[in-house]
PDB file of C-alpha atoms in Angstrom:
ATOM      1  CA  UNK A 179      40.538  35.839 -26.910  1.00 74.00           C
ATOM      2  CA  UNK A 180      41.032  32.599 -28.437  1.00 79.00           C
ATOM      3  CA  UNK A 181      41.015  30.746 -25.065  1.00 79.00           C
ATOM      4  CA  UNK A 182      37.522  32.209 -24.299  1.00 88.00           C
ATOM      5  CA  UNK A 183      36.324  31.227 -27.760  1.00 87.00           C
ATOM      6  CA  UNK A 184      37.581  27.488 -27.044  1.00 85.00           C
ATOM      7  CA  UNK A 185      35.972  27.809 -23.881  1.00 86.00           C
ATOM      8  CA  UNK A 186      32.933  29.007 -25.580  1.00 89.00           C
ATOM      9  CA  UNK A 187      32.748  25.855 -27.530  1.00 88.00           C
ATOM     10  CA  UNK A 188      30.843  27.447 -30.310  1.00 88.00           C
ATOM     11  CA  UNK A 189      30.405  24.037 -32.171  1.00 89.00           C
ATOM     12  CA  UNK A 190      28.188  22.959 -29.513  1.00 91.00           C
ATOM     13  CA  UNK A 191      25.803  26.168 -30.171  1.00 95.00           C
ATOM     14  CA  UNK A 192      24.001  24.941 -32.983  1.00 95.00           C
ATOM     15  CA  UNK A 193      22.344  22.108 -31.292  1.00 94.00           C
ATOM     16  CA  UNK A 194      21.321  24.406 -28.408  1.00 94.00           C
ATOM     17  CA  UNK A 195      19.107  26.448 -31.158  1.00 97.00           C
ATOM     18  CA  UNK A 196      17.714  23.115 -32.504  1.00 98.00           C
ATOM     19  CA  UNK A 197      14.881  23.374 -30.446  1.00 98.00           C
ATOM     20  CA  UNK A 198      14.447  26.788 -30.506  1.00 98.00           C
ATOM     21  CA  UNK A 199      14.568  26.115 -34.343  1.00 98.00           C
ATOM     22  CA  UNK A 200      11.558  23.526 -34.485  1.00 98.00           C
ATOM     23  CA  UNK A 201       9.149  25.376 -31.708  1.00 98.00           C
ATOM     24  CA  UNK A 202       9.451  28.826 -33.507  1.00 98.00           C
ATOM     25  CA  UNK A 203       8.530  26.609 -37.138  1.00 97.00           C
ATOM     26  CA  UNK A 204       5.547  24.884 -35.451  1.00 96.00           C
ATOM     27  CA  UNK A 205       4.525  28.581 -34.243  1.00 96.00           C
ATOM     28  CA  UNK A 206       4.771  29.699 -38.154  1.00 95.00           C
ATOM     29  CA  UNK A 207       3.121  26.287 -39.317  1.00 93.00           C
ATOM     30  CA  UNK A 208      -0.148  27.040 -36.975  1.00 92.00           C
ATOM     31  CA  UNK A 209      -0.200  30.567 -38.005  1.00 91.00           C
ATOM     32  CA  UNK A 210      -0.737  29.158 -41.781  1.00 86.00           C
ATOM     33  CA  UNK A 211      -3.436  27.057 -40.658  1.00 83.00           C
ATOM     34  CA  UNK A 212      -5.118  30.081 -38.626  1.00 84.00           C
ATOM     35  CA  UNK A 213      -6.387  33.266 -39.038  1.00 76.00           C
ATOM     36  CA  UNK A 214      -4.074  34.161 -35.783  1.00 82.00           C
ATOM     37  CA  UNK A 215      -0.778  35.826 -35.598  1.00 87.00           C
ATOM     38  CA  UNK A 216       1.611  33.752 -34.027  1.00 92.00           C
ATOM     39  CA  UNK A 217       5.236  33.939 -35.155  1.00 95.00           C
ATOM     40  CA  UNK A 218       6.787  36.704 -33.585  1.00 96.00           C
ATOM     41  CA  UNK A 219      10.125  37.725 -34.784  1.00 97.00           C
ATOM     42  CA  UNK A 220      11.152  39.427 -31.778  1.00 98.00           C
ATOM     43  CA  UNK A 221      10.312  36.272 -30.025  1.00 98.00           C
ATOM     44  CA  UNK A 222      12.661  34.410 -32.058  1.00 98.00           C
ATOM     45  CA  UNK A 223      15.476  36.226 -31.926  1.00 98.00           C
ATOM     46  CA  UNK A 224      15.522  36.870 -27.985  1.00 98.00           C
ATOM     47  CA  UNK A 225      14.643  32.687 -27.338  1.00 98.00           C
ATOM     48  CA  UNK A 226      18.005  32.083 -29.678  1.00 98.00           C
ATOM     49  CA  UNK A 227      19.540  34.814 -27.837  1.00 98.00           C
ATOM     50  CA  UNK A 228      18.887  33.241 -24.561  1.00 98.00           C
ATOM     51  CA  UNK A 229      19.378  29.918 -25.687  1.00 98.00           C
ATOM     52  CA  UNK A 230      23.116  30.610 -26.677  1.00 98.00           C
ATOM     53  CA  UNK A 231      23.704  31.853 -23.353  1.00 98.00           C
ATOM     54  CA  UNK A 232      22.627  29.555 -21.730  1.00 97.00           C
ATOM     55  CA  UNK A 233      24.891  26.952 -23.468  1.00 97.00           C
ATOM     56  CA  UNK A 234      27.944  29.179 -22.934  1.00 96.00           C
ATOM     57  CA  UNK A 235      27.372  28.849 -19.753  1.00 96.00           C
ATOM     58  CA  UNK A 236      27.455  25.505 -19.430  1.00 95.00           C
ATOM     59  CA  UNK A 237      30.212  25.268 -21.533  1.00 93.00           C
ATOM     60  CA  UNK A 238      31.816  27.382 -19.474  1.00 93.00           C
ATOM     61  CA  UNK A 239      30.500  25.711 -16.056  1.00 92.00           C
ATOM     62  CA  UNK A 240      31.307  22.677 -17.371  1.00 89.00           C
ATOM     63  CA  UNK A 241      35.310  23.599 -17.786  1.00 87.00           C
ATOM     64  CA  UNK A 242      35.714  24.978 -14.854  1.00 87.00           C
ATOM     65  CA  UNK A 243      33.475  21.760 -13.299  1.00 81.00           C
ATOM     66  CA  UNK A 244      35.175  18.784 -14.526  1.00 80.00           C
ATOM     67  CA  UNK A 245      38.794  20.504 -13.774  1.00 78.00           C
ATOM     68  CA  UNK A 246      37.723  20.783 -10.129  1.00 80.00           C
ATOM     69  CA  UNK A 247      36.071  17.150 -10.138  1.00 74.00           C
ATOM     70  CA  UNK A 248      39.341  15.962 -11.541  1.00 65.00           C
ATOM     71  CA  UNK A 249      37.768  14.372 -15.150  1.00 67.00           C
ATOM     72  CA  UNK A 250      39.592  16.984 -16.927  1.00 60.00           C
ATOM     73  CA  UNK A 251      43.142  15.386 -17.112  1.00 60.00           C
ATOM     74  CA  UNK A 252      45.930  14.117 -18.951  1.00 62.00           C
ATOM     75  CA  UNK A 253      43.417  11.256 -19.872  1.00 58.00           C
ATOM     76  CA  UNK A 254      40.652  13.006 -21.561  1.00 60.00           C
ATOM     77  CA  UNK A 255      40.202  12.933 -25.191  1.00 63.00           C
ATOM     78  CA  UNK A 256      39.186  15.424 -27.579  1.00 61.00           C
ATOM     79  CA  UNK A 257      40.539  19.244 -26.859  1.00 69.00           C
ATOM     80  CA  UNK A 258      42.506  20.717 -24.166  1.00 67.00           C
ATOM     81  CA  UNK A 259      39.851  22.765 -21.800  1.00 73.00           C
ATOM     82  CA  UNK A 260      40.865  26.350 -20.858  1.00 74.00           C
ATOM     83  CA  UNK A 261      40.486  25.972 -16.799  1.00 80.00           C
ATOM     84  CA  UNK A 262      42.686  22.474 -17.062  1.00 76.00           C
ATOM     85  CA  UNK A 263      45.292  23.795 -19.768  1.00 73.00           C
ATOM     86  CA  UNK A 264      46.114  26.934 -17.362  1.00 74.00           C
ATOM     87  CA  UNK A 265      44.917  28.779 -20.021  1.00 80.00           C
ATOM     88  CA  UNK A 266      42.140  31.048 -18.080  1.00 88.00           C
ATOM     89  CA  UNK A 267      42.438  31.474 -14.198  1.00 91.00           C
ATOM     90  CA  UNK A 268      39.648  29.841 -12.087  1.00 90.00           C
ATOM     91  CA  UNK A 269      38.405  32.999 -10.609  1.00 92.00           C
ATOM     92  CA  UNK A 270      38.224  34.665 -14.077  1.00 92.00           C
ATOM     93  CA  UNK A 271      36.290  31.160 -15.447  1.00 91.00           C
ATOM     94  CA  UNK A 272      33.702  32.166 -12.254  1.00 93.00           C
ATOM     95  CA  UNK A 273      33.466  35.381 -13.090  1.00 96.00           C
ATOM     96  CA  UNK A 274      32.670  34.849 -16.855  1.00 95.00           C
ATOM     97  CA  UNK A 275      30.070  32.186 -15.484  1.00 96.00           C
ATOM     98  CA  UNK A 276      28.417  35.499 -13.613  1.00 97.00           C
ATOM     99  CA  UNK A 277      28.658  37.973 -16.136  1.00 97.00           C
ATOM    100  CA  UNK A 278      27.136  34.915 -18.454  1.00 97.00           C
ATOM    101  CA  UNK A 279      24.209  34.055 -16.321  1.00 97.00           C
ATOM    102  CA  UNK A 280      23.998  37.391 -15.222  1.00 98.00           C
ATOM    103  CA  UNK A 281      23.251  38.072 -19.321  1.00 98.00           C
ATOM    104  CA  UNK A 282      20.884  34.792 -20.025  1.00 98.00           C
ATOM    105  CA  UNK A 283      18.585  35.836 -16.835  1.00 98.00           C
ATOM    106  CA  UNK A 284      18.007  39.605 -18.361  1.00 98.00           C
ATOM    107  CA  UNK A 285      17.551  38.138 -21.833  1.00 98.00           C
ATOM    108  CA  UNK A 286      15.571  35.321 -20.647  1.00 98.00           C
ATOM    109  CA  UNK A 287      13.368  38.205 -18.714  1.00 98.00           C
ATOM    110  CA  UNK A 288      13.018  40.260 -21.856  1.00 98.00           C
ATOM    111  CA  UNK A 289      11.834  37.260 -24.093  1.00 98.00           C
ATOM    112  CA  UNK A 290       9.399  36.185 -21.599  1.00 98.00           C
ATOM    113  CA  UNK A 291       7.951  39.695 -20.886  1.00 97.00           C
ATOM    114  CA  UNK A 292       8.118  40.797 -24.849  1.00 97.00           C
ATOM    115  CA  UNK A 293       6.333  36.825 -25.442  1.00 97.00           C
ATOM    116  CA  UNK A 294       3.835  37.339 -22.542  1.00 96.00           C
ATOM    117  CA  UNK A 295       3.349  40.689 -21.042  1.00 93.00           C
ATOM    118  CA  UNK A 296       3.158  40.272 -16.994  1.00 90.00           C
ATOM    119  CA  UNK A 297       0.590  37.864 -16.103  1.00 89.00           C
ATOM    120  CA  UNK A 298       0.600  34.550 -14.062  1.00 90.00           C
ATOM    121  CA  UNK A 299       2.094  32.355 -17.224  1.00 94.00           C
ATOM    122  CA  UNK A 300       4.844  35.096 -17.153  1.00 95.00           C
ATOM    123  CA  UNK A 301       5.971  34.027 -13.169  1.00 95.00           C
ATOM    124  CA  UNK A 302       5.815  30.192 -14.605  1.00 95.00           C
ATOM    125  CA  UNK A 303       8.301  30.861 -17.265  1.00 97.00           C
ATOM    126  CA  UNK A 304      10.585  32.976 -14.925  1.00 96.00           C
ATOM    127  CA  UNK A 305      10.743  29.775 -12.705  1.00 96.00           C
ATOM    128  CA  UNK A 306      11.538  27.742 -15.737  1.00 96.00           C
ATOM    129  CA  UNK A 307      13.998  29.939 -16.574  1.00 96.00           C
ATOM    130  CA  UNK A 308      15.769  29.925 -12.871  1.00 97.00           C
ATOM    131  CA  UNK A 309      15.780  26.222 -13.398  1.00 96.00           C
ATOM    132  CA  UNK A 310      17.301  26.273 -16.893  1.00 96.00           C
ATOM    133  CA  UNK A 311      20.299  28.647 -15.427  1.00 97.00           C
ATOM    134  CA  UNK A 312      20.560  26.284 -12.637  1.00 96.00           C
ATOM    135  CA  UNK A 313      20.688  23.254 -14.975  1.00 95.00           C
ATOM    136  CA  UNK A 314      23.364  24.522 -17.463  1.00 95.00           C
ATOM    137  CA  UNK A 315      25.622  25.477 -14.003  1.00 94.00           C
ATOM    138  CA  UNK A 316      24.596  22.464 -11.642  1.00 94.00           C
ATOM    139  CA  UNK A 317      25.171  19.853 -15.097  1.00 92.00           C
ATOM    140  CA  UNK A 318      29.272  19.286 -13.130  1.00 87.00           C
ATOM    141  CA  UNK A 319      30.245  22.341 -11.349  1.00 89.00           C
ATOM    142  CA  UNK A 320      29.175  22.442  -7.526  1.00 82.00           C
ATOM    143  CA  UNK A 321      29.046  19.882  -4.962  1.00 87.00           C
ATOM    144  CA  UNK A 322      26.830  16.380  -5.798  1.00 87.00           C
ATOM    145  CA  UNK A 323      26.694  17.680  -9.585  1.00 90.00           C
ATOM    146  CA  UNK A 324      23.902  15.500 -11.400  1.00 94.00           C
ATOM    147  CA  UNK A 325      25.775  15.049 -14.319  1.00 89.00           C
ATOM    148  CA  UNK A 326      27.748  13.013 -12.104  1.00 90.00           C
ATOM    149  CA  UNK A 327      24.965  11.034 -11.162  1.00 91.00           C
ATOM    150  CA  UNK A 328      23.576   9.733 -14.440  1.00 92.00           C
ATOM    151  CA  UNK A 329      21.419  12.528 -14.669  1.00 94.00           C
ATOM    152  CA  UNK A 330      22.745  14.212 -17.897  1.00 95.00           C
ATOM    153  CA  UNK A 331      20.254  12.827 -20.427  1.00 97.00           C
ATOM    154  CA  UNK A 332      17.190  13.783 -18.690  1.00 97.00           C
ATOM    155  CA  UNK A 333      18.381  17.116 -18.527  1.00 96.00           C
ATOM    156  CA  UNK A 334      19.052  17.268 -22.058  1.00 97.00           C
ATOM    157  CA  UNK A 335      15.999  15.345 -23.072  1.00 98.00           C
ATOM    158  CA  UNK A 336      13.731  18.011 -21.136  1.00 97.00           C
ATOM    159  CA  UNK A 337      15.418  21.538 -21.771  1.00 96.00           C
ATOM    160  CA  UNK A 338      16.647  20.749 -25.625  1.00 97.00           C
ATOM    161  CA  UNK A 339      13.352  19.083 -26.396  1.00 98.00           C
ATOM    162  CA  UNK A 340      10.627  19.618 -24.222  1.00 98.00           C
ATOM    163  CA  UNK A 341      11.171  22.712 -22.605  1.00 97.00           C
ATOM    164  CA  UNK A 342      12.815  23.783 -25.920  1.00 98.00           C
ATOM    165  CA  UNK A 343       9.981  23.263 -28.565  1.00 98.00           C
ATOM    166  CA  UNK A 344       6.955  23.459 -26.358  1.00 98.00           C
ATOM    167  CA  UNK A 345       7.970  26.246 -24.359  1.00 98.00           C
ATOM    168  CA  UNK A 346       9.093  28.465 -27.649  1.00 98.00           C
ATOM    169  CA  UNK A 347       5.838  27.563 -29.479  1.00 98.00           C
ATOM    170  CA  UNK A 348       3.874  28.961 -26.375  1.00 98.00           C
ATOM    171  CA  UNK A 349       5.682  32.068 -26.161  1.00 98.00           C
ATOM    172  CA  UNK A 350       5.137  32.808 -29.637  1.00 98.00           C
ATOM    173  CA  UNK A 351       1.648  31.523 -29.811  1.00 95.00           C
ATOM    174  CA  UNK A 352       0.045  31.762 -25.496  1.00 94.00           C
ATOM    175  CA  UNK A 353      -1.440  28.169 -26.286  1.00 94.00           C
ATOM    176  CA  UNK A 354      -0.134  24.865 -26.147  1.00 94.00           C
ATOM    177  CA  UNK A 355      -1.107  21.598 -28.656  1.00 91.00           C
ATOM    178  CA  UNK A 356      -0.572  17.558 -27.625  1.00 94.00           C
ATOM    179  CA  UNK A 357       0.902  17.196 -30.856  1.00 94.00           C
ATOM    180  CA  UNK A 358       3.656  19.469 -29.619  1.00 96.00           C
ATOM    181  CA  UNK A 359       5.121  17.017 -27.723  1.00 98.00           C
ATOM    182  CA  UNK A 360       6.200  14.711 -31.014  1.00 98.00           C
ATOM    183  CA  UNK A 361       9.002  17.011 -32.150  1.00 98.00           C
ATOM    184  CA  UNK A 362       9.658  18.186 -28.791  1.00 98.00           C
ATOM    185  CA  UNK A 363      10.527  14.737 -27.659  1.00 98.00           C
ATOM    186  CA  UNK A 364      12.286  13.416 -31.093  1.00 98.00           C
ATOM    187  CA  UNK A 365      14.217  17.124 -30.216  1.00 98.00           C
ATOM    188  CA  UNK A 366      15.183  15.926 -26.949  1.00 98.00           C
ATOM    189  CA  UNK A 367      15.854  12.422 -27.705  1.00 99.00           C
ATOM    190  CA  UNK A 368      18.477  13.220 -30.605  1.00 98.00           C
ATOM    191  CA  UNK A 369      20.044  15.475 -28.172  1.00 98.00           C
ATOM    192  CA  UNK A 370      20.200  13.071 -25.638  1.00 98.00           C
ATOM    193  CA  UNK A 371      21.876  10.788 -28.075  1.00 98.00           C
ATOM    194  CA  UNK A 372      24.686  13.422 -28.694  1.00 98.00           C
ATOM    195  CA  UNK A 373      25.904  13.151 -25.382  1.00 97.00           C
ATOM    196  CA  UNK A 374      25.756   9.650 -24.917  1.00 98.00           C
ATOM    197  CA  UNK A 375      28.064   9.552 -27.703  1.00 97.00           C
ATOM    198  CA  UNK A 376      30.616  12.185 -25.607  1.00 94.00           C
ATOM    199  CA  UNK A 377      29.883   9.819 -22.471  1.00 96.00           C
ATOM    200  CA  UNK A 378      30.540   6.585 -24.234  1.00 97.00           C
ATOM    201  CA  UNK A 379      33.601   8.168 -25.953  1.00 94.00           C
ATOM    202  CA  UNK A 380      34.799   9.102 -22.489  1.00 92.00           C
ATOM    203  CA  UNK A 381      33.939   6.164 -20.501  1.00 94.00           C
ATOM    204  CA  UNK A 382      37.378   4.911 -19.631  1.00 91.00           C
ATOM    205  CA  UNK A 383      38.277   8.594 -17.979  1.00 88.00           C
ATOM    206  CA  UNK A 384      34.808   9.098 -16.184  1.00 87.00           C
ATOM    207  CA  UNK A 385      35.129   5.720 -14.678  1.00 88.00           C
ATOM    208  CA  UNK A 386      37.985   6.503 -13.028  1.00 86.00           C
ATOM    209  CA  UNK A 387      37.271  10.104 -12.104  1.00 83.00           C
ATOM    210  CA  UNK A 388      34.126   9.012 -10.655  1.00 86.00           C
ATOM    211  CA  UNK A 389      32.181  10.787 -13.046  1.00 88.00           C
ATOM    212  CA  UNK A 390      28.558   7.926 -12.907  1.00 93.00           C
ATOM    213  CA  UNK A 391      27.234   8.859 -16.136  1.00 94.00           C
ATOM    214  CA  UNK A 392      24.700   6.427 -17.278  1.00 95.00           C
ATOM    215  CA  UNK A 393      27.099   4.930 -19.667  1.00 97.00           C
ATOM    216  CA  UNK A 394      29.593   3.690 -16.891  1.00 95.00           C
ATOM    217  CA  UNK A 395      26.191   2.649 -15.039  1.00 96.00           C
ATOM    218  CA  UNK A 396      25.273   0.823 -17.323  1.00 96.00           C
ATOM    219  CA  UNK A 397      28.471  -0.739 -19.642  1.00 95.00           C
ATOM    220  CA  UNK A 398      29.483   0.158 -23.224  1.00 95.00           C
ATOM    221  CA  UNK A 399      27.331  -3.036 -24.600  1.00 96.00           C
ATOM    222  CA  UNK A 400      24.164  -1.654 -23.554  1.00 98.00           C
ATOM    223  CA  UNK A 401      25.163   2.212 -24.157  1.00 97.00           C
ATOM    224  CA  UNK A 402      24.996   1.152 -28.096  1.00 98.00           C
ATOM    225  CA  UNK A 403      21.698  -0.384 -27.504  1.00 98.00           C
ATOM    226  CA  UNK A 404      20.590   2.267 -25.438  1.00 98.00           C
ATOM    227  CA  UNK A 405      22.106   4.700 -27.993  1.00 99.00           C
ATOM    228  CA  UNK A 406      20.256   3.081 -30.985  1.00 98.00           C
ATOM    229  CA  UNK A 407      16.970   3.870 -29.245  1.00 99.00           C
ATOM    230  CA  UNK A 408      17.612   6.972 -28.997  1.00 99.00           C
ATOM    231  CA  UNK A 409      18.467   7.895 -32.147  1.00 99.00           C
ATOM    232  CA  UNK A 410      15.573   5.635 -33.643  1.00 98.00           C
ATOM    233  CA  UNK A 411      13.084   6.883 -31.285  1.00 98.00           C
ATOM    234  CA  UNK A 412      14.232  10.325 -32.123  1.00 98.00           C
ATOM    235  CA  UNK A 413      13.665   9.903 -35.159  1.00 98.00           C
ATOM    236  CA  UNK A 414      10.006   8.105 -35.098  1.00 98.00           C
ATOM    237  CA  UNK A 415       8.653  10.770 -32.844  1.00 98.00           C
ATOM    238  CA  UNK A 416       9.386  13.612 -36.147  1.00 97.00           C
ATOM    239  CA  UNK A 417       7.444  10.950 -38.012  1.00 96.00           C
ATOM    240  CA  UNK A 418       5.067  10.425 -36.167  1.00 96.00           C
ATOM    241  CA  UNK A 419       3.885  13.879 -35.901  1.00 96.00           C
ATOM    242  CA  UNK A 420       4.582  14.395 -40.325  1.00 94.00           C
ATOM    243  CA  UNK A 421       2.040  11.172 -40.421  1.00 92.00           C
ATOM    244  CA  UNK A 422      -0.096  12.702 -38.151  1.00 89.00           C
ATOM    245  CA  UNK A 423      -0.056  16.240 -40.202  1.00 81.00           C
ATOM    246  CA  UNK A 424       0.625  14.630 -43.630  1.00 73.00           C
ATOM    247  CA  UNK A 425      -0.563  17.693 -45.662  1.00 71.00           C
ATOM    248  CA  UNK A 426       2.727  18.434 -47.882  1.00 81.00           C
ATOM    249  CA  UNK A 427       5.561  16.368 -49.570  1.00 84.00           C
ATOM    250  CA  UNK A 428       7.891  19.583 -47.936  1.00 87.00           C
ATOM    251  CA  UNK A 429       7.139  17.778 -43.871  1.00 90.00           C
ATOM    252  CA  UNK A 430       9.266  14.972 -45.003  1.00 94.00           C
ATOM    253  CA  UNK A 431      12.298  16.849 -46.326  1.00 94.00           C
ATOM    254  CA  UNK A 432      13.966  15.816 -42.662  1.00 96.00           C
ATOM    255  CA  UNK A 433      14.143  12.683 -43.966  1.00 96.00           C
ATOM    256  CA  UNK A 434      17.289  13.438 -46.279  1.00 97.00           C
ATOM    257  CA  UNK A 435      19.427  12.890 -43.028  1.00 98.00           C
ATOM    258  CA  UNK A 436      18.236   9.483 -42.428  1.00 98.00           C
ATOM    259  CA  UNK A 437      21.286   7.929 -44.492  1.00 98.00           C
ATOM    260  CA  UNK A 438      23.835   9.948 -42.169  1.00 98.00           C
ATOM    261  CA  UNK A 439      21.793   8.788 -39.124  1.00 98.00           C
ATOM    262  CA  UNK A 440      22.071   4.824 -40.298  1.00 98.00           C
ATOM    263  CA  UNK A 441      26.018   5.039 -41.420  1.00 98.00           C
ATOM    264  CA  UNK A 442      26.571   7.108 -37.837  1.00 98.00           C
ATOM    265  CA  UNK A 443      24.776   3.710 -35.924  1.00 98.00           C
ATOM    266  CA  UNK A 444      26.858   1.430 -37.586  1.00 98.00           C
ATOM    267  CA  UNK A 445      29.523   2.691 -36.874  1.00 98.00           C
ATOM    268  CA  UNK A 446      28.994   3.530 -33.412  1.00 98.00           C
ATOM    269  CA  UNK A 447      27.725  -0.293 -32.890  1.00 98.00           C
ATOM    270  CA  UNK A 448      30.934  -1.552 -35.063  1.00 97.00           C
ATOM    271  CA  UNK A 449      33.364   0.799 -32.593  1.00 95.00           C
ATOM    272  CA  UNK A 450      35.938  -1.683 -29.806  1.00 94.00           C
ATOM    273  CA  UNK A 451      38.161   1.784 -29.199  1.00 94.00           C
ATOM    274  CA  UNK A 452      36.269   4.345 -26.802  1.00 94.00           C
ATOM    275  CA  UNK A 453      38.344   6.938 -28.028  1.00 92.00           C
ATOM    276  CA  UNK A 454      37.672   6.445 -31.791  1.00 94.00           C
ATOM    277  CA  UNK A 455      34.389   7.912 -30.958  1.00 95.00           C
ATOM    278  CA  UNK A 456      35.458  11.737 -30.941  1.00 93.00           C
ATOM    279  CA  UNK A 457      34.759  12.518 -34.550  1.00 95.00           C
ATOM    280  CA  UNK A 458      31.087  10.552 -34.386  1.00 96.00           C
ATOM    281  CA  UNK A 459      30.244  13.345 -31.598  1.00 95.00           C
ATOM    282  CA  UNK A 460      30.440  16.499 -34.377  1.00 95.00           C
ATOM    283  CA  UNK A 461      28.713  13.995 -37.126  1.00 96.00           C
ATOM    284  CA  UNK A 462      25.637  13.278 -34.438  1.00 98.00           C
ATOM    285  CA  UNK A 463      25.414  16.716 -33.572  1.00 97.00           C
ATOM    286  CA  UNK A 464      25.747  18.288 -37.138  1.00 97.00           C
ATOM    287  CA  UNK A 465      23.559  15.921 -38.342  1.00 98.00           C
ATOM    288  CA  UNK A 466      20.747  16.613 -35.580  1.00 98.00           C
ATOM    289  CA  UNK A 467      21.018  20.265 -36.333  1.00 98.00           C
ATOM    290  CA  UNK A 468      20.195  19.738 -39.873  1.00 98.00           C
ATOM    291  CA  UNK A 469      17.635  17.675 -38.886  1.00 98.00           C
ATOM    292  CA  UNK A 470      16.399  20.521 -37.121  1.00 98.00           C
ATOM    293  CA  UNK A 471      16.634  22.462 -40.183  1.00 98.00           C
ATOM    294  CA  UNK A 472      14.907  20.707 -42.301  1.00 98.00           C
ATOM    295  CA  UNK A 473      11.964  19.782 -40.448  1.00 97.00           C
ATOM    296  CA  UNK A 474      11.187  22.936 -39.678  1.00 97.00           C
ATOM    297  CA  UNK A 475      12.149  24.454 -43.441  1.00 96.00           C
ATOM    298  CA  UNK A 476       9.552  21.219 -43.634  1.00 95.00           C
ATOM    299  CA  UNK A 477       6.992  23.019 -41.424  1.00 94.00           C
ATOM    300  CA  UNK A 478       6.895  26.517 -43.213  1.00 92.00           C
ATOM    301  CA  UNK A 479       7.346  25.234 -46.895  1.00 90.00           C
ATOM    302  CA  UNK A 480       4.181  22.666 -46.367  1.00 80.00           C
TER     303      UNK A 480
END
């Protein structure tokens, strides 16, 4: 059991609610404004549900991925994974990846037939759905996996922030807002930033394992700058939207993580040794999920 629960990689689960997080607050923010009823708990808990699923199974794609690409080696840094240790058998590593997608489709169905009843909206959300399951497999696992073409951070930027907030505030509240898109991208953009930190971190190894993330595109130099802008921008987009709302002292409670953001930067920027850049990936992502937290604690205090 412990072998599945590494390959699991539960610390990676709470960023996947992050967004889940912040669209369900917005949802119970707009309800206090309204005379509608919005939040739905039901909708909630299936969208975390499905959420967590989703990320096992990338996690769990992901293992079984890299060991067949060849990144997962003697090389890597940070833990030993399952499919590459010996650990769990390839064919049982596919057929958790099944029985996992196999879950995250039905829950994914339930939430978006609980959310929406059957109507057109409904078929749009199934197809987002498809493409989220086909995202958290095709991320390095396949042939031609994107992840392996720089395409990791758009990924992450559109299903942990965009698709993430805006499409959990519309299934608890069948209506969408421009303002949406503020926390949805700072959502995606800190998220983004969490792996660029795991792809600058393993830059030497991907290099050589032909793994063309956008950090070996584009050079460790300009992965800090590139990583500085996404944490700032992250960051400006929450504020942006508080400045635009600016009804409570409680919105800018998010701000308490601003110090942990600023000492994580410097010494990201300050870092010559790749590999020295393990423990920044739990402080980036801990401190993004509080974040999370508190903005939307933020949202429903205000």
């Amino acid at each position: 059991m412990k072998h599945w629960l590494s390959a699991f990689r539960l610390r990676t689960l709470p960023l996947a609610v992050s967004s889940i997080l912040v669209g369900s607050a917005m949802a119970a923010h707009v309800q206090k404004q309204s005379s509608y009823d919005l939040f739905s708990p039901a909708v909630l808990a299936l969208a975390l549900l499905t959420a967590v699923l989703l990320q096992i199974l990338s996690n769990l794609a992901n293992d079984l991925g890299d060991h067949q690409h060849g990144t997962d080696n003697k090389d890597r840094v940070g833990p030993q994974r399952a499919v590459q240790s010996g650990a769990i058998p390839v064919a049982a590593m596919k057929r958790a990846m099944t029985a996992c997608g196999t879950l995250a489709f039905l829950s994914g169905c339930v939430l978006i037939t609980v959310a929406l009843g059957f109507s057109a909206i409904t078929l749009v959300f199934l197809i987002l759905g498809l493409l989220a399951i086909g995202a958290a497999v095709k991320y390095t696992f396949g042939k031609n996996p994107y992840g392996y073409a720089g395409l990791g951070d758009v990924s992450v930027f559109l299903f942990f922030g965009i698709v993430g907030v805006c499409g959990t505030f519309y299934l608890h509240a069948r209506f969408f807002e421009w303002p949406l898109l503020l926390p949805a991208a700072g959502s995606g953009l800190l998220s983004a930033a969490v792996l660029n930190v795991n792809n600058m971190r393993d830059i030497m190894n991907d290099a050589a394992s032909g793994k063309r993330t956008l950090v070996v595109r584009m050079g460790s130099t300009n992965a800090k700058v590139y990583h500085v802008a996404l944490v700032i921008g992250g960051v400006l987009c929450l504020t942006s939207f508080i400045l635009l709302a600016n009804e409570s002292a409680w919105h800018w409670t998010f701000l308490i993580t601003l110090p942990a953001f600023f000492i994580h930067l410097k010494r990201v920027l300050s870092n010559t040794e790749p590999r020295l850049l393990d423990p920044q990936l739990k402080i980036l992502a801990l401190t993004t999920f509080l974040t999370a937290i508190l903005f939307s604690l933020g949202l429903i205090l205000a």
